[in-house]
């Protein structure tokens, strides 16, 4: 898979995409993540990529030309499954979308910007608008990093123990059961005995019960979702 991220703040991705599972997946050649600085695609000699909005609102708006330039340059090199724009107006990102996207070959993520982008970008260049939740961030960079992380960890081989991605919270609309590690007793706080029993079928049954109970208590809305 290849993820091309377009941003006016490419430095925000340092550290986010160079660590942990995202780094491992890139080292293993399961994914390539390329961050493009939008300013490299403007013809403006001051490298400006925004301008005042028509109709006189406050704030600057990203211009269509540099965005069209970078997206066209990328599309000349390969086909993209989606050209995503991160925006609080978008469809809310979830595990199901992450699952589908983890099977894609190539995606572009265009990071939104405080006052927005020229609407013609959204009308002509973007195939999907995604929000990571009902709150407003200062830009789409964190949203793009969140999406990249959630998607890449689902690519087979990205996580050492494949089973562990499958048993994540949300993967089957259930929250994950509790996990514990050594010591079995700490300050009198004990690990549930069943987990120490060695009886795998009973342990699995307990985990499912716990997952159901936690979901009913904490996120009953998940149980109403069809799938
Ligand atoms: N940009 C600003 N807020 C956002 C959000 N909630 N999701 C995605 N992109 C955003």
PDB file of C-alpha atoms and ligand atoms in Angstrom:
ATOM      1  CA  UNK A   1       0.000   0.000   0.000  1.00  0.00           C
ATOM      2  CA  UNK A   2       1.038   3.577  -0.577  1.00  0.00           C
ATOM      3  CA  UNK A   3      -0.281   6.609   1.332  1.00  0.00           C
ATOM      4  CA  UNK A   4       0.451  10.097  -0.025  1.00  0.00           C
ATOM      5  CA  UNK A   5      -0.252  12.851   2.473  1.00  0.00           C
ATOM      6  CA  UNK A   6      -0.470  16.470   1.306  1.00  0.00           C
ATOM      7  CA  UNK A   7       0.025  19.131   3.953  1.00  0.00           C
ATOM      8  CA  UNK A   8       1.193  22.696   4.575  1.00  0.00           C
ATOM      9  CA  UNK A   9       2.813  21.459   7.794  1.00  0.00           C
ATOM     10  CA  UNK A  10       4.744  18.330   6.733  1.00  0.00           C
ATOM     11  CA  UNK A  11       7.004  18.618   9.783  1.00  0.00           C
ATOM     12  CA  UNK A  12       4.025  17.658  11.960  1.00  0.00           C
ATOM     13  CA  UNK A  13       4.353  14.085  10.709  1.00  0.00           C
ATOM     14  CA  UNK A  14       7.905  13.600  11.956  1.00  0.00           C
ATOM     15  CA  UNK A  15       7.697  11.321  14.926  1.00  0.00           C
ATOM     16  CA  UNK A  16       4.120  10.298  14.149  1.00  0.00           C
ATOM     17  CA  UNK A  17       4.888   8.175  11.114  1.00  0.00           C
ATOM     18  CA  UNK A  18       8.503   7.255  11.951  1.00  0.00           C
ATOM     19  CA  UNK A  19       7.806   5.273  15.110  1.00  0.00           C
ATOM     20  CA  UNK A  20       6.376   2.031  16.301  1.00  0.00           C
ATOM     21  CA  UNK A  21       4.094   0.029  13.999  1.00  0.00           C
ATOM     22  CA  UNK A  22       4.025   2.655  11.248  1.00  0.00           C
ATOM     23  CA  UNK A  23       7.818   2.543  11.099  1.00  0.00           C
ATOM     24  CA  UNK A  24       7.934  -1.243  11.223  1.00  0.00           C
ATOM     25  CA  UNK A  25       5.367  -1.551   8.436  1.00  0.00           C
ATOM     26  CA  UNK A  26       7.414   0.813   6.274  1.00  0.00           C
ATOM     27  CA  UNK A  27      10.648  -1.046   7.062  1.00  0.00           C
ATOM     28  CA  UNK A  28       8.932  -4.304   6.080  1.00  0.00           C
ATOM     29  CA  UNK A  29       7.802  -2.664   2.806  1.00  0.00           C
ATOM     30  CA  UNK A  30       4.149  -3.258   3.638  1.00  0.00           C
ATOM     31  CA  UNK A  31       3.435   0.423   3.194  1.00  0.00           C
ATOM     32  CA  UNK A  32       5.086   3.533   1.796  1.00  0.00           C
ATOM     33  CA  UNK A  33       4.063   6.816   3.388  1.00  0.00           C
ATOM     34  CA  UNK A  34       5.053   9.980   1.517  1.00  0.00           C
ATOM     35  CA  UNK A  35       4.385  13.438   2.918  1.00  0.00           C
ATOM     36  CA  UNK A  36       4.257  16.244   0.334  1.00  0.00           C
ATOM     37  CA  UNK A  37       4.670  19.892   1.197  1.00  0.00           C
ATOM     38  CA  UNK A  38       1.925  21.781  -0.623  1.00  0.00           C
ATOM     39  CA  UNK A  39       4.264  24.795  -0.917  1.00  0.00           C
ATOM     40  CA  UNK A  40       6.467  22.780  -3.306  1.00  0.00           C
ATOM     41  CA  UNK A  41       3.607  22.855  -5.823  1.00  0.00           C
ATOM     42  CA  UNK A  42       2.818  26.547  -6.046  1.00  0.00           C
ATOM     43  CA  UNK A  43       4.027  28.887  -8.770  1.00  0.00           C
ATOM     44  CA  UNK A  44       3.880  31.789  -6.298  1.00  0.00           C
ATOM     45  CA  UNK A  45       7.389  33.115  -5.764  1.00  0.00           C
ATOM     46  CA  UNK A  46       6.761  33.584  -2.056  1.00  0.00           C
ATOM     47  CA  UNK A  47       5.545  29.981  -1.840  1.00  0.00           C
ATOM     48  CA  UNK A  48       2.113  31.187  -0.768  1.00  0.00           C
ATOM     49  CA  UNK A  49      -0.644  28.627  -1.034  1.00  0.00           C
ATOM     50  CA  UNK A  50      -3.543  30.548   0.514  1.00  0.00           C
ATOM     51  CA  UNK A  51      -5.460  33.738  -0.156  1.00  0.00           C
ATOM     52  CA  UNK A  52      -8.350  35.825   1.119  1.00  0.00           C
ATOM     53  CA  UNK A  53     -11.813  34.322   0.592  1.00  0.00           C
ATOM     54  CA  UNK A  54     -14.164  35.871  -1.960  1.00  0.00           C
ATOM     55  CA  UNK A  55     -17.153  37.459  -0.257  1.00  0.00           C
ATOM     56  CA  UNK A  56     -15.094  38.703   2.673  1.00  0.00           C
ATOM     57  CA  UNK A  57     -14.954  36.203   5.521  1.00  0.00           C
ATOM     58  CA  UNK A  58     -12.204  36.102   8.104  1.00  0.00           C
ATOM     59  CA  UNK A  59      -9.229  33.800   7.566  1.00  0.00           C
ATOM     60  CA  UNK A  60      -7.256  32.485   4.626  1.00  0.00           C
ATOM     61  CA  UNK A  61      -8.313  29.752   2.233  1.00  0.00           C
ATOM     62  CA  UNK A  62      -6.043  27.199   0.536  1.00  0.00           C
ATOM     63  CA  UNK A  63      -5.935  27.805  -3.212  1.00  0.00           C
ATOM     64  CA  UNK A  64      -7.041  25.318  -5.826  1.00  0.00           C
ATOM     65  CA  UNK A  65      -3.957  25.544  -8.068  1.00  0.00           C
ATOM     66  CA  UNK A  66      -1.217  24.040  -5.854  1.00  0.00           C
ATOM     67  CA  UNK A  67      -3.629  21.329  -4.694  1.00  0.00           C
ATOM     68  CA  UNK A  68      -4.545  20.477  -8.278  1.00  0.00           C
ATOM     69  CA  UNK A  69      -0.830  20.476  -9.185  1.00  0.00           C
ATOM     70  CA  UNK A  70       0.172  17.989  -6.496  1.00  0.00           C
ATOM     71  CA  UNK A  71      -2.817  15.685  -6.973  1.00  0.00           C
ATOM     72  CA  UNK A  72      -2.376  15.690 -10.776  1.00  0.00           C
ATOM     73  CA  UNK A  73       1.346  14.943 -10.424  1.00  0.00           C
ATOM     74  CA  UNK A  74       0.584  11.971  -8.157  1.00  0.00           C
ATOM     75  CA  UNK A  75      -2.238  10.684 -10.362  1.00  0.00           C
ATOM     76  CA  UNK A  76       0.072  10.689 -13.364  1.00  0.00           C
ATOM     77  CA  UNK A  77       2.242   8.144 -11.598  1.00  0.00           C
ATOM     78  CA  UNK A  78      -0.389   5.689 -10.353  1.00  0.00           C
ATOM     79  CA  UNK A  79      -4.099   5.148  -9.836  1.00  0.00           C
ATOM     80  CA  UNK A  80      -5.605   6.021  -6.489  1.00  0.00           C
ATOM     81  CA  UNK A  81      -8.472   4.214  -4.757  1.00  0.00           C
ATOM     82  CA  UNK A  82      -9.514   7.382  -2.951  1.00  0.00           C
ATOM     83  CA  UNK A  83      -8.500  11.025  -2.689  1.00  0.00           C
ATOM     84  CA  UNK A  84      -9.495  11.844   0.873  1.00  0.00           C
ATOM     85  CA  UNK A  85      -9.943  15.269   2.414  1.00  0.00           C
ATOM     86  CA  UNK A  86      -9.823  15.499   6.204  1.00  0.00           C
ATOM     87  CA  UNK A  87     -12.587  17.744   7.469  1.00  0.00           C
ATOM     88  CA  UNK A  88     -14.950  17.951  10.424  1.00  0.00           C
ATOM     89  CA  UNK A  89     -17.796  17.957   7.842  1.00  0.00           C
ATOM     90  CA  UNK A  90     -16.877  14.479   6.610  1.00  0.00           C
ATOM     91  CA  UNK A  91     -18.160  10.983   7.223  1.00  0.00           C
ATOM     92  CA  UNK A  92     -16.973   9.905  10.683  1.00  0.00           C
ATOM     93  CA  UNK A  93     -14.000   7.526  10.508  1.00  0.00           C
ATOM     94  CA  UNK A  94     -14.398   4.154  12.182  1.00  0.00           C
ATOM     95  CA  UNK A  95     -12.918   0.660  12.275  1.00  0.00           C
ATOM     96  CA  UNK A  96     -15.013  -0.522   9.338  1.00  0.00           C
ATOM     97  CA  UNK A  97     -13.654   2.239   7.095  1.00  0.00           C
ATOM     98  CA  UNK A  98     -10.122   1.466   8.341  1.00  0.00           C
ATOM     99  CA  UNK A  99     -10.626  -2.212   7.437  1.00  0.00           C
ATOM    100  CA  UNK A 100     -11.771  -1.399   3.914  1.00  0.00           C
ATOM    101  CA  UNK A 101      -8.979   1.114   3.358  1.00  0.00           C
ATOM    102  CA  UNK A 102      -6.319  -1.295   4.606  1.00  0.00           C
ATOM    103  CA  UNK A 103      -6.988  -3.358   1.476  1.00  0.00           C
ATOM    104  CA  UNK A 104      -6.442  -0.402  -0.884  1.00  0.00           C
ATOM    105  CA  UNK A 105      -3.367  -0.051  -3.079  1.00  0.00           C
ATOM    106  CA  UNK A 106      -2.976   3.741  -3.046  1.00  0.00           C
ATOM    107  CA  UNK A 107      -4.665   6.600  -1.255  1.00  0.00           C
ATOM    108  CA  UNK A 108      -4.103  10.344  -1.087  1.00  0.00           C
ATOM    109  CA  UNK A 109      -4.961  12.220   2.097  1.00  0.00           C
ATOM    110  CA  UNK A 110      -5.224  15.981   1.702  1.00  0.00           C
ATOM    111  CA  UNK A 111      -5.001  17.673   5.076  1.00  0.00           C
ATOM    112  CA  UNK A 112      -7.581  20.371   5.701  1.00  0.00           C
ATOM    113  CA  UNK A 113      -6.680  23.802   6.924  1.00  0.00           C
ATOM    114  CA  UNK A 114      -8.329  26.086   9.516  1.00  0.00           C
ATOM    115  CA  UNK A 115     -10.447  28.295   7.267  1.00  0.00           C
ATOM    116  CA  UNK A 116     -10.856  25.641   4.631  1.00  0.00           C
ATOM    117  CA  UNK A 117      -9.862  25.063   1.060  1.00  0.00           C
ATOM    118  CA  UNK A 118     -11.265  26.463  -2.155  1.00  0.00           C
ATOM    119  CA  UNK A 119     -14.503  24.530  -2.549  1.00  0.00           C
ATOM    120  CA  UNK A 120     -13.652  23.587  -6.148  1.00  0.00           C
ATOM    121  CA  UNK A 121     -11.096  21.136  -4.725  1.00  0.00           C
ATOM    122  CA  UNK A 122     -13.899  19.347  -2.927  1.00  0.00           C
ATOM    123  CA  UNK A 123     -16.141  19.464  -5.986  1.00  0.00           C
ATOM    124  CA  UNK A 124     -13.612  18.235  -8.540  1.00  0.00           C
ATOM    125  CA  UNK A 125     -10.623  16.504  -6.932  1.00  0.00           C
ATOM    126  CA  UNK A 126     -11.751  14.813  -3.719  1.00  0.00           C
ATOM    127  CA  UNK A 127     -13.517  11.443  -3.706  1.00  0.00           C
ATOM    128  CA  UNK A 128     -14.241  11.197   0.021  1.00  0.00           C
ATOM    129  CA  UNK A 129     -14.329  13.526   3.029  1.00  0.00           C
ATOM    130  CA  UNK A 130     -13.489  12.041   6.413  1.00  0.00           C
ATOM    131  CA  UNK A 131     -13.765  13.422   9.932  1.00  0.00           C
ATOM    132  CA  UNK A 132     -12.139  11.724  12.906  1.00  0.00           C
ATOM    133  CA  UNK A 133     -14.810  12.944  15.313  1.00  0.00           C
ATOM    134  CA  UNK A 134     -17.216  15.721  16.181  1.00  0.00           C
ATOM    135  CA  UNK A 135     -14.716  18.325  17.287  1.00  0.00           C
ATOM    136  CA  UNK A 136     -12.647  20.827  15.357  1.00  0.00           C
ATOM    137  CA  UNK A 137      -8.880  20.486  15.047  1.00  0.00           C
ATOM    138  CA  UNK A 138      -6.655  23.324  13.848  1.00  0.00           C
ATOM    139  CA  UNK A 139      -5.758  21.339  10.753  1.00  0.00           C
ATOM    140  CA  UNK A 140      -6.140  17.898   9.218  1.00  0.00           C
ATOM    141  CA  UNK A 141      -2.608  16.673   9.998  1.00  0.00           C
ATOM    142  CA  UNK A 142      -3.519  14.896  13.221  1.00  0.00           C
ATOM    143  CA  UNK A 143      -6.582  13.415  11.517  1.00  0.00           C
ATOM    144  CA  UNK A 144      -4.413  12.106   8.650  1.00  0.00           C
ATOM    145  CA  UNK A 145      -1.950  10.563  11.117  1.00  0.00           C
ATOM    146  CA  UNK A 146      -4.779   8.935  13.077  1.00  0.00           C
ATOM    147  CA  UNK A 147      -6.209   7.447   9.895  1.00  0.00           C
ATOM    148  CA  UNK A 148      -2.824   6.250   8.639  1.00  0.00           C
ATOM    149  CA  UNK A 149      -2.143   4.551  11.974  1.00  0.00           C
ATOM    150  CA  UNK A 150      -5.544   2.833  12.145  1.00  0.00           C
ATOM    151  CA  UNK A 151      -5.282   1.661   8.516  1.00  0.00           C
ATOM    152  CA  UNK A 152      -1.656   0.499   8.446  1.00  0.00           C
ATOM    153  CA  UNK A 153      -1.869  -1.634  11.581  1.00  0.00           C
ATOM    154  CA  UNK A 154      -4.563  -3.686   9.801  1.00  0.00           C
ATOM    155  CA  UNK A 155      -2.335  -4.600   6.848  1.00  0.00           C
ATOM    156  CA  UNK A 156      -1.477  -8.286   7.278  1.00  0.00           C
ATOM    157  CA  UNK A 157       2.027  -8.563   8.763  1.00  0.00           C
ATOM    158  CA  UNK A 158       2.114  -5.040  10.235  1.00  0.00           C
ATOM    159  CA  UNK A 159       1.479  -6.274  13.752  1.00  0.00           C
ATOM    160  CA  UNK A 160       3.701  -9.070  14.987  1.00  0.00           C
ATOM    161  CA  UNK A 161       0.845 -11.098  16.370  1.00  0.00           C
ATOM    162  CA  UNK A 162      -1.899 -11.037  13.709  1.00  0.00           C
ATOM    163  CA  UNK A 163      -4.403 -12.284  16.198  1.00  0.00           C
ATOM    164  CA  UNK A 164      -3.970  -9.159  18.222  1.00  0.00           C
ATOM    165  CA  UNK A 165      -5.358  -6.852  15.480  1.00  0.00           C
ATOM    166  CA  UNK A 166      -8.308  -9.188  15.021  1.00  0.00           C
ATOM    167  CA  UNK A 167      -9.157  -9.097  18.713  1.00  0.00           C
ATOM    168  CA  UNK A 168      -9.023  -5.278  18.947  1.00  0.00           C
ATOM    169  CA  UNK A 169     -11.891  -3.316  20.332  1.00  0.00           C
ATOM    170  CA  UNK A 170     -14.450  -2.541  17.584  1.00  0.00           C
ATOM    171  CA  UNK A 171     -13.210  -5.252  15.255  1.00  0.00           C
ATOM    172  CA  UNK A 172     -16.515  -7.117  15.713  1.00  0.00           C
ATOM    173  CA  UNK A 173     -18.410  -4.193  17.221  1.00  0.00           C
ATOM    174  CA  UNK A 174     -17.347  -5.337  20.701  1.00  0.00           C
ATOM    175  CA  UNK A 175     -14.952  -3.651  23.085  1.00  0.00           C
ATOM    176  CA  UNK A 176     -11.890  -5.772  23.886  1.00  0.00           C
ATOM    177  CA  UNK A 177     -11.912  -7.839  27.099  1.00  0.00           C
ATOM    178  CA  UNK A 178      -9.532  -6.830  29.927  1.00  0.00           C
ATOM    179  CA  UNK A 179      -5.930  -8.059  29.751  1.00  0.00           C
ATOM    180  CA  UNK A 180      -3.491  -8.695  32.601  1.00  0.00           C
ATOM    181  CA  UNK A 181       0.161  -9.663  32.926  1.00  0.00           C
ATOM    182  CA  UNK A 182       2.556 -10.770  35.667  1.00  0.00           C
ATOM    183  CA  UNK A 183       2.543 -10.629  38.625  1.00  0.00           C
ATOM    184  CA  UNK A 184      -0.687 -12.540  39.224  1.00  0.00           C
ATOM    185  CA  UNK A 185      -1.127 -10.648  42.476  1.00  0.00           C
ATOM    186  CA  UNK A 186       0.013  -7.098  43.244  1.00  0.00           C
ATOM    187  CA  UNK A 187      -0.819  -5.294  46.521  1.00  0.00           C
ATOM    188  CA  UNK A 188      -3.633  -7.788  46.935  1.00  0.00           C
ATOM    189  CA  UNK A 189      -5.066  -6.885  43.495  1.00  0.00           C
ATOM    190  CA  UNK A 190      -5.681 -10.188  41.779  1.00  0.00           C
ATOM    191  CA  UNK A 191      -5.894 -11.363  38.210  1.00  0.00           C
ATOM    192  CA  UNK A 192      -9.156 -13.246  37.477  1.00  0.00           C
ATOM    193  CA  UNK A 193      -8.497 -16.878  38.349  1.00  0.00           C
ATOM    194  CA  UNK A 194      -9.894 -18.201  35.087  1.00  0.00           C
ATOM    195  CA  UNK A 195      -6.986 -16.619  33.176  1.00  0.00           C
ATOM    196  CA  UNK A 196      -4.504 -18.663  35.208  1.00  0.00           C
ATOM    197  CA  UNK A 197      -6.455 -21.919  34.780  1.00  0.00           C
ATOM    198  CA  UNK A 198      -4.872 -23.019  31.493  1.00  0.00           C
ATOM    199  CA  UNK A 199      -8.329 -24.052  30.279  1.00  0.00           C
ATOM    200  CA  UNK A 200      -8.403 -22.328  26.871  1.00  0.00           C
ATOM    201  CA  UNK A 201     -12.060 -22.952  25.962  1.00  0.00           C
ATOM    202  CA  UNK A 202     -13.207 -21.548  29.296  1.00  0.00           C
ATOM    203  CA  UNK A 203     -10.838 -18.609  28.967  1.00  0.00           C
ATOM    204  CA  UNK A 204     -12.225 -17.791  25.502  1.00  0.00           C
ATOM    205  CA  UNK A 205     -15.762 -17.987  26.834  1.00  0.00           C
ATOM    206  CA  UNK A 206     -14.842 -15.639  29.705  1.00  0.00           C
ATOM    207  CA  UNK A 207     -13.261 -13.180  27.284  1.00  0.00           C
ATOM    208  CA  UNK A 208     -16.367 -13.090  25.130  1.00  0.00           C
ATOM    209  CA  UNK A 209     -18.580 -12.587  28.183  1.00  0.00           C
ATOM    210  CA  UNK A 210     -16.357  -9.744  29.367  1.00  0.00           C
ATOM    211  CA  UNK A 211     -16.373  -8.154  25.925  1.00  0.00           C
ATOM    212  CA  UNK A 212     -20.178  -8.309  25.816  1.00  0.00           C
ATOM    213  CA  UNK A 213     -20.558  -6.995  29.343  1.00  0.00           C
ATOM    214  CA  UNK A 214     -18.143  -4.083  28.795  1.00  0.00           C
ATOM    215  CA  UNK A 215     -19.788  -3.182  25.486  1.00  0.00           C
ATOM    216  CA  UNK A 216     -23.295  -3.216  26.992  1.00  0.00           C
ATOM    217  CA  UNK A 217     -22.124  -1.071  29.897  1.00  0.00           C
ATOM    218  CA  UNK A 218     -19.784   1.372  28.124  1.00  0.00           C
ATOM    219  CA  UNK A 219     -20.848   1.507  24.461  1.00  0.00           C
ATOM    220  CA  UNK A 220     -24.354   0.038  24.054  1.00  0.00           C
ATOM    221  CA  UNK A 221     -24.632   1.957  20.742  1.00  0.00           C
ATOM    222  CA  UNK A 222     -22.136  -0.511  19.198  1.00  0.00           C
ATOM    223  CA  UNK A 223     -24.486  -3.446  19.778  1.00  0.00           C
ATOM    224  CA  UNK A 224     -27.231  -1.749  17.771  1.00  0.00           C
ATOM    225  CA  UNK A 225     -25.019  -1.465  14.702  1.00  0.00           C
ATOM    226  CA  UNK A 226     -25.759  -3.827  11.866  1.00  0.00           C
ATOM    227  CA  UNK A 227     -22.976  -5.857  10.268  1.00  0.00           C
TER     228      UNK A 227
HETATM  229  N1  LIG B   1      -9.926  19.004  10.587  1.00  0.00           N
HETATM  230  C1  LIG B   1     -10.387  19.746  11.604  1.00  0.00           C
HETATM  231  N2  LIG B   1     -11.130  19.025  12.425  1.00  0.00           N
HETATM  232  C2  LIG B   1     -11.152  17.760  11.920  1.00  0.00           C
HETATM  233  C3  LIG B   1     -11.763  16.549  12.324  1.00  0.00           C
HETATM  234  N3  LIG B   1     -12.518  16.464  13.403  1.00  0.00           N
HETATM  235  N4  LIG B   1     -11.563  15.460  11.547  1.00  0.00           N
HETATM  236  C4  LIG B   1     -10.831  15.541  10.433  1.00  0.00           C
HETATM  237  N5  LIG B   1     -10.228  16.652  10.009  1.00  0.00           N
HETATM  238  C5  LIG B   1     -10.389  17.762  10.749  1.00  0.00           C
END
